[in-house]
Short mmCIF file of C-alpha atoms and ligand atoms in Angstrom, two decimals:
data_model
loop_
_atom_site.label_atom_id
_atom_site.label_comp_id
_atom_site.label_asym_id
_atom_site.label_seq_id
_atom_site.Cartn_x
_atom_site.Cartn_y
_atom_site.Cartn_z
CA UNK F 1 34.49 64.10 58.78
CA UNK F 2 38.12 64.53 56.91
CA UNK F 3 37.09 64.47 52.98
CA UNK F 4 39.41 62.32 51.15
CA UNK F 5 37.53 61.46 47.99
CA UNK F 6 38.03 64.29 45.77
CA UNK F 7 38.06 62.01 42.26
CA UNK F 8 34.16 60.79 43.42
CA UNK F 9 33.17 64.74 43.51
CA UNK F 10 34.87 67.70 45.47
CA UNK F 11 33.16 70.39 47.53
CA UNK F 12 31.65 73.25 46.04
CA UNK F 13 33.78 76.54 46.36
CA UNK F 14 32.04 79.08 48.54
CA UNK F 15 32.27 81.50 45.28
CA UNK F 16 30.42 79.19 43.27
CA UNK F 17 27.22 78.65 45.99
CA UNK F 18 27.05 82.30 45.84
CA UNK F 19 26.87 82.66 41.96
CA UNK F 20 24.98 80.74 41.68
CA UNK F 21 22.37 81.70 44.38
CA UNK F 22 20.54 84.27 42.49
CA UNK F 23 19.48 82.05 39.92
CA UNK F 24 17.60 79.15 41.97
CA UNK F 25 15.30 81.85 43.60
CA UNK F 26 14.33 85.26 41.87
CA UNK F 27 15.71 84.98 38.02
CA UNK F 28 13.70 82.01 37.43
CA UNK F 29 13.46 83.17 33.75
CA UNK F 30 13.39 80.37 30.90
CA UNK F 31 17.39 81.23 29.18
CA UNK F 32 15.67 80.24 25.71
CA UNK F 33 12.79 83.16 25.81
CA UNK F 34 12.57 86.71 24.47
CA UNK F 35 11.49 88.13 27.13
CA UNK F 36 13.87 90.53 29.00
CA UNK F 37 14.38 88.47 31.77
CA UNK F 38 14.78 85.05 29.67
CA UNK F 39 17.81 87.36 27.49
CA UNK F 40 19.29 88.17 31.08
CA UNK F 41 19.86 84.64 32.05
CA UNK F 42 20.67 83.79 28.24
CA UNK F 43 23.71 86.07 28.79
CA UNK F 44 24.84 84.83 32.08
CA UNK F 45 24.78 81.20 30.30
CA UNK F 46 27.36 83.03 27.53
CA UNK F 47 29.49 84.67 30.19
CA UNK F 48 29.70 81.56 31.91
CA UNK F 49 30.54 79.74 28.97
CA UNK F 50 33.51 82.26 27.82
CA UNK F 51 34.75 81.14 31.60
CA UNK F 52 34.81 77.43 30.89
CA UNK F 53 35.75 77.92 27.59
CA UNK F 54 38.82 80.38 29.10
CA UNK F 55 39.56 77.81 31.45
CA UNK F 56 39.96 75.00 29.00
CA UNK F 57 42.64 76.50 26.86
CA UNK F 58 41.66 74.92 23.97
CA UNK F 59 42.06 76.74 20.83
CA UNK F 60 39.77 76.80 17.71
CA UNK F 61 36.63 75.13 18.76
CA UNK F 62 33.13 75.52 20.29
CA UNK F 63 31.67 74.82 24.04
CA UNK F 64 28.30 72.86 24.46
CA UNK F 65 26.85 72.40 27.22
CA UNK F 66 25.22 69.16 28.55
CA UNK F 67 23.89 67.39 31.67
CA UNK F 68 27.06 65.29 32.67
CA UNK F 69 30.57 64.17 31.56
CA UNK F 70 28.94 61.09 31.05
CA UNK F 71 26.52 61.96 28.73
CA UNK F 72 29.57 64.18 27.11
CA UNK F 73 30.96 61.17 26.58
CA UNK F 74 28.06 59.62 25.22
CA UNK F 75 27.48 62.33 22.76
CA UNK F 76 31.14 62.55 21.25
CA UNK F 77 31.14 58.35 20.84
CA UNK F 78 27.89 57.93 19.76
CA UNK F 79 27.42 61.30 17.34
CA UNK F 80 30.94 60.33 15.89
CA UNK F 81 29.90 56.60 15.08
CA UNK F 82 26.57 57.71 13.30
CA UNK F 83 28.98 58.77 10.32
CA UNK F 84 31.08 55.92 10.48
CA UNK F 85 31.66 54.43 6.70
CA UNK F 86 32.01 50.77 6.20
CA UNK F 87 36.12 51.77 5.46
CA UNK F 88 36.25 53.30 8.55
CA UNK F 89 34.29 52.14 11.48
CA UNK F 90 37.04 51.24 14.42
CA UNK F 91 37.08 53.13 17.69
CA UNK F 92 40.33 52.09 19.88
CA UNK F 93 40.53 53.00 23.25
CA UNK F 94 42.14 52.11 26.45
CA UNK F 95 41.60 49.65 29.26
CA UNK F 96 41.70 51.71 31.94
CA UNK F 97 38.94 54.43 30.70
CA UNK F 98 36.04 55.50 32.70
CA UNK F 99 32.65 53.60 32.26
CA UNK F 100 31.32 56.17 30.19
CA UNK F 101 33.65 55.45 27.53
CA UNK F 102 34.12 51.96 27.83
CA UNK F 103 30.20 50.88 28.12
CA UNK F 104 29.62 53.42 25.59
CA UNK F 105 31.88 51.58 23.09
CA UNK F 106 30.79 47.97 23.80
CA UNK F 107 27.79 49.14 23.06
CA UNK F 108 28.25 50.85 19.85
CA UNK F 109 30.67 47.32 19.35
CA UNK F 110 27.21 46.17 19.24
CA UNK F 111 25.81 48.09 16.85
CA UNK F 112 28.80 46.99 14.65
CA UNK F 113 31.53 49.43 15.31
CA UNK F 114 34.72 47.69 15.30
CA UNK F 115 36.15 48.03 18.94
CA UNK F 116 39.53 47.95 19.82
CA UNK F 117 40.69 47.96 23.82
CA UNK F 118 44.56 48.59 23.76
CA UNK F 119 46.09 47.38 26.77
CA UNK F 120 48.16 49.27 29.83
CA UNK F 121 51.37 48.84 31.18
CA UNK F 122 51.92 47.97 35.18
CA UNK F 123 52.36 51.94 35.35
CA UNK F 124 48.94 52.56 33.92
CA UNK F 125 50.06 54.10 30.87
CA UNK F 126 49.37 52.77 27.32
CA UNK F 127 52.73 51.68 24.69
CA UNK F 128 52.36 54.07 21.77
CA UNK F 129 54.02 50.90 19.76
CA UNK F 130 50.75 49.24 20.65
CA UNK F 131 48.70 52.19 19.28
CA UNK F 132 50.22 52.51 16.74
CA UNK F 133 49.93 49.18 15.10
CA UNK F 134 46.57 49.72 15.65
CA UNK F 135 45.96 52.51 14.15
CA UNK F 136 45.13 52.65 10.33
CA UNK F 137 42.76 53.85 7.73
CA UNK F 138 40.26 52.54 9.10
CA UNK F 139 40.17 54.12 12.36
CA UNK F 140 36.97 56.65 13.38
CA UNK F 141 38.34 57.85 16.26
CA UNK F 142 41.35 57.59 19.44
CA UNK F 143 39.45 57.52 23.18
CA UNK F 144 41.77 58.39 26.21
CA UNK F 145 41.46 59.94 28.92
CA UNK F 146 44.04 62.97 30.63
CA UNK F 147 44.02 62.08 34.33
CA UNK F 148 42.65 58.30 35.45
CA UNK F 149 40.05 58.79 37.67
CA UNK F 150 41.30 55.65 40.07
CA UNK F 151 45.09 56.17 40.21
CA UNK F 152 45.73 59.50 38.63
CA UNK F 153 48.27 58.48 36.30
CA UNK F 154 48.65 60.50 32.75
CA UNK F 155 47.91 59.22 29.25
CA UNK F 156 49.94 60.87 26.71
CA UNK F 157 47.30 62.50 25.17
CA UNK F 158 48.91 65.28 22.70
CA UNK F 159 51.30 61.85 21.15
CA UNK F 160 47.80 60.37 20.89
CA UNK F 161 45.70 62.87 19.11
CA UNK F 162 49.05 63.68 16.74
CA UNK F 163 49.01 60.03 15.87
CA UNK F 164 45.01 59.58 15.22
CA UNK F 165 45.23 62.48 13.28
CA UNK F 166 47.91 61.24 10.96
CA UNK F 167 45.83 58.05 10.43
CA UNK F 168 42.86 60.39 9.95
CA UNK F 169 40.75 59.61 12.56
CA UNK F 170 39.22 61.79 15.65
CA UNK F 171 40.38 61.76 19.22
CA UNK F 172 38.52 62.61 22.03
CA UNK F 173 39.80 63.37 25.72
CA UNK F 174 37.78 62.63 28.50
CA UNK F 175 39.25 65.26 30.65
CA UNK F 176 37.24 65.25 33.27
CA UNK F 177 40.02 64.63 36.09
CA UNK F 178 42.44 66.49 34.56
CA UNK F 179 40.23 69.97 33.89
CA UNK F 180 40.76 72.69 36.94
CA UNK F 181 43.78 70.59 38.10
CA UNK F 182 46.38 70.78 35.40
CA UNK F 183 46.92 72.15 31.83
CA UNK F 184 44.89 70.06 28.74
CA UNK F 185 47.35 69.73 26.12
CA UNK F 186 45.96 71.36 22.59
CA UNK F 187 45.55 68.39 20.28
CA UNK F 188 42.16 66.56 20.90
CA UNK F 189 38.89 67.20 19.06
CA UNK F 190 36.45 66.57 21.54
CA UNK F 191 36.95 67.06 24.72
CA UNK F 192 34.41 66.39 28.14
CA UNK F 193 34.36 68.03 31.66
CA UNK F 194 32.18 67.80 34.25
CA UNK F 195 31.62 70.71 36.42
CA UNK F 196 31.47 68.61 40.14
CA UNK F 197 35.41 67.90 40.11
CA UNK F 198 36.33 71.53 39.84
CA UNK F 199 34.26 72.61 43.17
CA UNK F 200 30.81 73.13 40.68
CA UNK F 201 27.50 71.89 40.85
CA UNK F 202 26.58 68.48 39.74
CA UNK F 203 24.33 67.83 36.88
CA UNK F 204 26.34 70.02 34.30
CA UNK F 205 29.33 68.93 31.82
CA UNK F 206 30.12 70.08 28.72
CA UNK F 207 31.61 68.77 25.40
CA UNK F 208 33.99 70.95 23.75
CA UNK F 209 34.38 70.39 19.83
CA UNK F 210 37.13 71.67 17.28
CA UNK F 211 35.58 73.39 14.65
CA UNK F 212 34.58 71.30 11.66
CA UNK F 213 34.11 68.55 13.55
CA UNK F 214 30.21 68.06 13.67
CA UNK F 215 29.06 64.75 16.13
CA UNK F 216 25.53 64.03 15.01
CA UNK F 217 22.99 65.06 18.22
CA UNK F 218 22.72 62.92 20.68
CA UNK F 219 19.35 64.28 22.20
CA UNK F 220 17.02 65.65 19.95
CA UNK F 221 14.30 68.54 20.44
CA UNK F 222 14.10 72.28 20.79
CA UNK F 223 17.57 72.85 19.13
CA UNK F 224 19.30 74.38 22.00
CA UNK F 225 22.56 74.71 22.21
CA UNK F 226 23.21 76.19 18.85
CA UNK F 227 21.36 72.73 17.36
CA UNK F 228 23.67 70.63 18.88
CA UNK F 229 21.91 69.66 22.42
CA UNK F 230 18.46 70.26 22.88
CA UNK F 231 17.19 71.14 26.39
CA UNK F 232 16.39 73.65 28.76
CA UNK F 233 19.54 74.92 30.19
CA UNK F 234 19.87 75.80 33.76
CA UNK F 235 21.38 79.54 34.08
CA UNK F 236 21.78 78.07 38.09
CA UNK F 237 24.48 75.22 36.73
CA UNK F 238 25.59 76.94 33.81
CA UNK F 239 26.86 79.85 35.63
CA UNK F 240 27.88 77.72 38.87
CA UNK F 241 29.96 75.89 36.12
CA UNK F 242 31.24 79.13 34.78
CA UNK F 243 32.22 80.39 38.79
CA UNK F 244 34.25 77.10 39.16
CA UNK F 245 35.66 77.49 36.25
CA UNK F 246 37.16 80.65 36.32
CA UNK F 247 38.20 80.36 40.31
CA UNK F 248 40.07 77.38 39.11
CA UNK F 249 42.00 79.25 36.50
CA UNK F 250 42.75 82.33 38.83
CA UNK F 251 44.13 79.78 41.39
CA UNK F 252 45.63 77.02 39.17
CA UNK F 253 49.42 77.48 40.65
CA UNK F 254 48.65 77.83 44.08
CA UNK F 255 46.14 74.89 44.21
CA UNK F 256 48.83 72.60 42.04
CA UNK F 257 51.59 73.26 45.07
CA UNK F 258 48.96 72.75 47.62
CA UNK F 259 48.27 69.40 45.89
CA UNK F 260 51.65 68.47 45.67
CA UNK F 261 52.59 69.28 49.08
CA UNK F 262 49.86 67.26 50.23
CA UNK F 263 50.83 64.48 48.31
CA UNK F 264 54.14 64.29 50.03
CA UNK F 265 53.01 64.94 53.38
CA UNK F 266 50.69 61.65 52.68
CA UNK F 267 53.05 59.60 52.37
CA UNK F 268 55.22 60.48 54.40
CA UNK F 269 53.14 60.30 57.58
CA UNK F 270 51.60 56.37 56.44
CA UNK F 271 55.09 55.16 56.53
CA UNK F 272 56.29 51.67 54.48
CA UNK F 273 54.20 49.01 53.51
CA UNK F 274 52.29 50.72 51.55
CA UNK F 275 52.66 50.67 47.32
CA UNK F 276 51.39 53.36 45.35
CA UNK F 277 49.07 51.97 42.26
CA UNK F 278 50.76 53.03 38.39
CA UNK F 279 53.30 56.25 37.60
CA UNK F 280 54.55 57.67 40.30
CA UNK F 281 56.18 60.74 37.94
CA UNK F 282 53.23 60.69 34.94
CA UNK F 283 50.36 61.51 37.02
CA UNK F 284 47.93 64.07 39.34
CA UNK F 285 49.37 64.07 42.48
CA UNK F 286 45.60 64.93 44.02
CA UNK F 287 45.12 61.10 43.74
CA UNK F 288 46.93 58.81 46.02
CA UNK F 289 46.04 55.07 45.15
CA UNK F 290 47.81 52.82 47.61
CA UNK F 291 47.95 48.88 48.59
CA UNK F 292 48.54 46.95 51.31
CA UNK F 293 49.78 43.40 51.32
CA UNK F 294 46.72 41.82 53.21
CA UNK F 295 44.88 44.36 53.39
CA UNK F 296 40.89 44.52 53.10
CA UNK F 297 40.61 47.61 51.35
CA UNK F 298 36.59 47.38 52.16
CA UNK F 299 36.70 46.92 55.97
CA UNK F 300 39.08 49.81 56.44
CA UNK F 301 36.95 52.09 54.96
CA UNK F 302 33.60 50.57 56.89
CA UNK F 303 36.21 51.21 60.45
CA UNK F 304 37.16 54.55 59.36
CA UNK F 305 33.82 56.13 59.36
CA UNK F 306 34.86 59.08 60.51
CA UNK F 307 37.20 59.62 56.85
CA UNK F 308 35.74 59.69 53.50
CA UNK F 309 38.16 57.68 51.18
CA UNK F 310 37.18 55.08 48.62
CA UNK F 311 38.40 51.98 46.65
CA UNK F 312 37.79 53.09 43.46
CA UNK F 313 35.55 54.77 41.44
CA UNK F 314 32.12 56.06 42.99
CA UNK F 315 30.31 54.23 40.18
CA UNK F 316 32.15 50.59 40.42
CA UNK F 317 31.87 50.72 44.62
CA UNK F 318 29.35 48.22 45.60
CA UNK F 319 29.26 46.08 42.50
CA UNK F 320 31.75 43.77 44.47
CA UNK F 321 34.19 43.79 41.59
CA UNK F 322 37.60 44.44 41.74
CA UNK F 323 38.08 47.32 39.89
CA UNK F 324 38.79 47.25 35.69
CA UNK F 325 42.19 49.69 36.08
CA UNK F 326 43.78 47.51 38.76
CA UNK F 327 42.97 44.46 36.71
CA UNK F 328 44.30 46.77 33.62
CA UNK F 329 47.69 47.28 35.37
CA UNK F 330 48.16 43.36 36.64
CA UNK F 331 46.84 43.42 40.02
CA UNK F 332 44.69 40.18 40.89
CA UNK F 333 41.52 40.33 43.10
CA UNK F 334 43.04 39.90 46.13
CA UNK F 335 45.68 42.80 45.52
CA UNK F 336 42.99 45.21 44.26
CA UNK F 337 40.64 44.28 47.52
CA UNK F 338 43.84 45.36 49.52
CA UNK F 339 43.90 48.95 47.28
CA UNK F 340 42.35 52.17 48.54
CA UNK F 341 42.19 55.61 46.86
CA UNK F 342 42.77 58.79 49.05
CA UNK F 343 41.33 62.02 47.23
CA UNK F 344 42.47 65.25 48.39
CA UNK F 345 42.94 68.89 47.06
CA UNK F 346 41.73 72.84 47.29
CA UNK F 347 40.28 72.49 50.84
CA UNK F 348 42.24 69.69 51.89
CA UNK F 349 44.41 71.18 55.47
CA UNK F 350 47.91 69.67 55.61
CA UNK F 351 46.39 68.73 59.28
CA UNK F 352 43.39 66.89 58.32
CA UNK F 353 44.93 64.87 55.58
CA UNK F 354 48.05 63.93 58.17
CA UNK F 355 45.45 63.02 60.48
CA UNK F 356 43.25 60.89 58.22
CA UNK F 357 46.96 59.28 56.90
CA UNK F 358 47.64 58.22 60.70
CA UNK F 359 44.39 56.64 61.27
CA UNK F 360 44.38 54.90 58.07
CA UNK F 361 47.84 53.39 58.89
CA UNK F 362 47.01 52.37 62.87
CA UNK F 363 43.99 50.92 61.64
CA UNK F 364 45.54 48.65 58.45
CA UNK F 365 48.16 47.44 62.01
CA UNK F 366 45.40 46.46 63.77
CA UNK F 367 43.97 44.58 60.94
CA UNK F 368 47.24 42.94 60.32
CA UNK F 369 47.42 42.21 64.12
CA UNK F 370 43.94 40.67 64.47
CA UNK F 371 44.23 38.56 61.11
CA UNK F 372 47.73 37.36 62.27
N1 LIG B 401 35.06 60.44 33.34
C1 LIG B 401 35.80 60.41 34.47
C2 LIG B 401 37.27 60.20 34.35
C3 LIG B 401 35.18 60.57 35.71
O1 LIG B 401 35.92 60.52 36.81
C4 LIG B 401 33.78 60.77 35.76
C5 LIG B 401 33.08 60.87 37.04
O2 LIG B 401 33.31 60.10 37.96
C6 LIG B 401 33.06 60.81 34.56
C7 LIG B 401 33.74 60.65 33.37
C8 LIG B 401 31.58 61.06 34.55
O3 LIG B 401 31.32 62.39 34.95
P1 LIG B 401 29.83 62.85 35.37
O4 LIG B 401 29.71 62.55 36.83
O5 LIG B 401 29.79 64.33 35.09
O6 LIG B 401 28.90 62.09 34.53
#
């Protein structure tokens, strides 16, 4: 099996099965006890989260962590709009954000926050004109993400948070594509990862928050987490987290060539015909979002069993829609069924991905052949 969908979740790093080994069999200690044992796994949980915390880059703020991105997410929207003020209740973000965000919102839209969904342009990114006529006194807070999860293109996210913040309202950065992969700009005041794109565990995020910024608690009970999140943590996750974190700092320049090397050797070996989906200079070059005229994106990928690649997000596949982004930046059904995302990074071999590009590219032919 060639893996090719690094945006949907990437492998764990042998480092970070091994950190985290320890933890799911003898210290079984609660982290939130007294006991010896229970302070023992309480400060592997802090070391781990001085690594994230390292990793991030972020200056002047405070690491929580919680089960998810998405409930990350959920946190910063929802904690934010419990101290909305009837002068200043709007939340604008952008059409191409991640479910989290965007179902989060129309939610809270129904709980009477005023929501505002600024369009993108054809490259994926949004018009700061457009934001900015937007923005005004009575804007809560700025959502936009770093790195879109379904074509990788950039948001401008430091322009962003400079611009909320002159309108005095919060932003927050769902950087959970862009953490472990490329510098987060200083800027935002909440900011969510997830620990399964950087070669971590699943079921562990965090939110990071500038101080003085205080989202009301999303999940109430014990008061761990300084207050903020209440729950048992997992010293296993936490410090997996932690492992991933830090190996992704130590190797940051090294896995950013690799990335971009692989990027060009992509498309290079599936030859013309193919159209790459939004920026081709403002984005991750780990995500390689292609189309086809004619193309069915779906039955490639059900012929192709032996590669891993996707359509879109992991959370959209199987709904049967055509996916929100493509729609965002103009595509109609049929050219979004005729899309497919190829993943790739750390343990991605120049070899493999060549490979996978030359099957994918005989087998779109033979598609082409048989429905001509
Ligand atoms: N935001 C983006 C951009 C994502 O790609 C994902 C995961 O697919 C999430 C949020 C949700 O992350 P998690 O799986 O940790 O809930």
């Amino acid at each position: 099996m060639i893996y090719l969908d690094y945006q949907a979740t990437t492998p764990i790093a042998p480092e970070v099965a091994a950190a985290m080994r320890p933890w799911v069999s003898d210290h079984f200690a609660n982290p939130h006890s007294p006991s010896r044992w229970g302070r023992e796994a309480a400060a592997a949980i802090e070391v781990a989260r001085g690594d994230v915390t390292k990793a991030l880059g972020l200056q002047g703020g405070r690491l929580a962590f919680t089960g998810s991105a998405t409930e990350a997410l959920n946190w910063a929207l929802k904690g934010v709009a419990e101290q909305a003020t009837p002068g200043r209740n709007r939340i604008i973000t952008l059409a191409t954000e991640h479910a989290a965000v965007l179902d989060t919102c129309e939610w809270l839209a129904g709980q009477g926050i005023d929501l505002t969904i600024l369009p993108v342009g054809k490259d994926g990114i949004v018009d700061l004109d457009d934001l900015s006529r937007e923005l005004d006194e009575r804007t809560l807070l700025v959502a936009a993400m770093l790195v879109n999860n379904e074509i990788g293109v950039l948001q401008p996210v430091s322009e962003i948070a400079q611009m909320a913040h002159a309108a005095g309202a919060l932003m927050l950065c769902d950087a959970v594509q862009a953490f472990g992969r490329i510098d987060i700009p200083q800027g935002p005041d909440l900011v969510a990862i997830s620990a399964h794109k950087i070669h971590g565990p699943k079921g562990i995020g965090a939110l990071w928050i500038r101080t003085g910024v205080d989202p009301a608690p999303l999940i109430h009970g014990g008061g761990q987490e300084q207050g903020l999140r209440s729950g048992t943590l997992s010293p296993a996750l936490c410090v997996g987290f932690g492992a991933a974190a830090k190996l992704a700092r130590e190797r940051a320049t090294r896995d950013y060539d690799h990335v971009g090397g692989l990027w060009r050797a992509a498309i290079q070996t599936l030859g013309k015909g193919w159209t790459i989906n939004g920026s081709t200079s403002h984005r991750y070059c780990g995500n390689l979002n292609i189309r086809r005229a004619g193309l069915d994106g779906a039955r490639l990928i059900a012929d192709l069993r032996d590669v891993a690649f996707s359509m879109g997000s992991a959370c959209a596949s199987g709904s049967g829609r055509s996916s929100h982004v493509l729609k965002a930046i103009g595509l109609d059904h049929r050219a979004a069924r005729s899309s497919i995302r190829l993943g790739f990074g750390r343990y991605t071999t120049v070899n493999e991905l060549t490979d996978a590009c030359r099957r994918i590219a005989a087998a779109a032919h033979a598609q082409e052949k048989l429905d001509a």
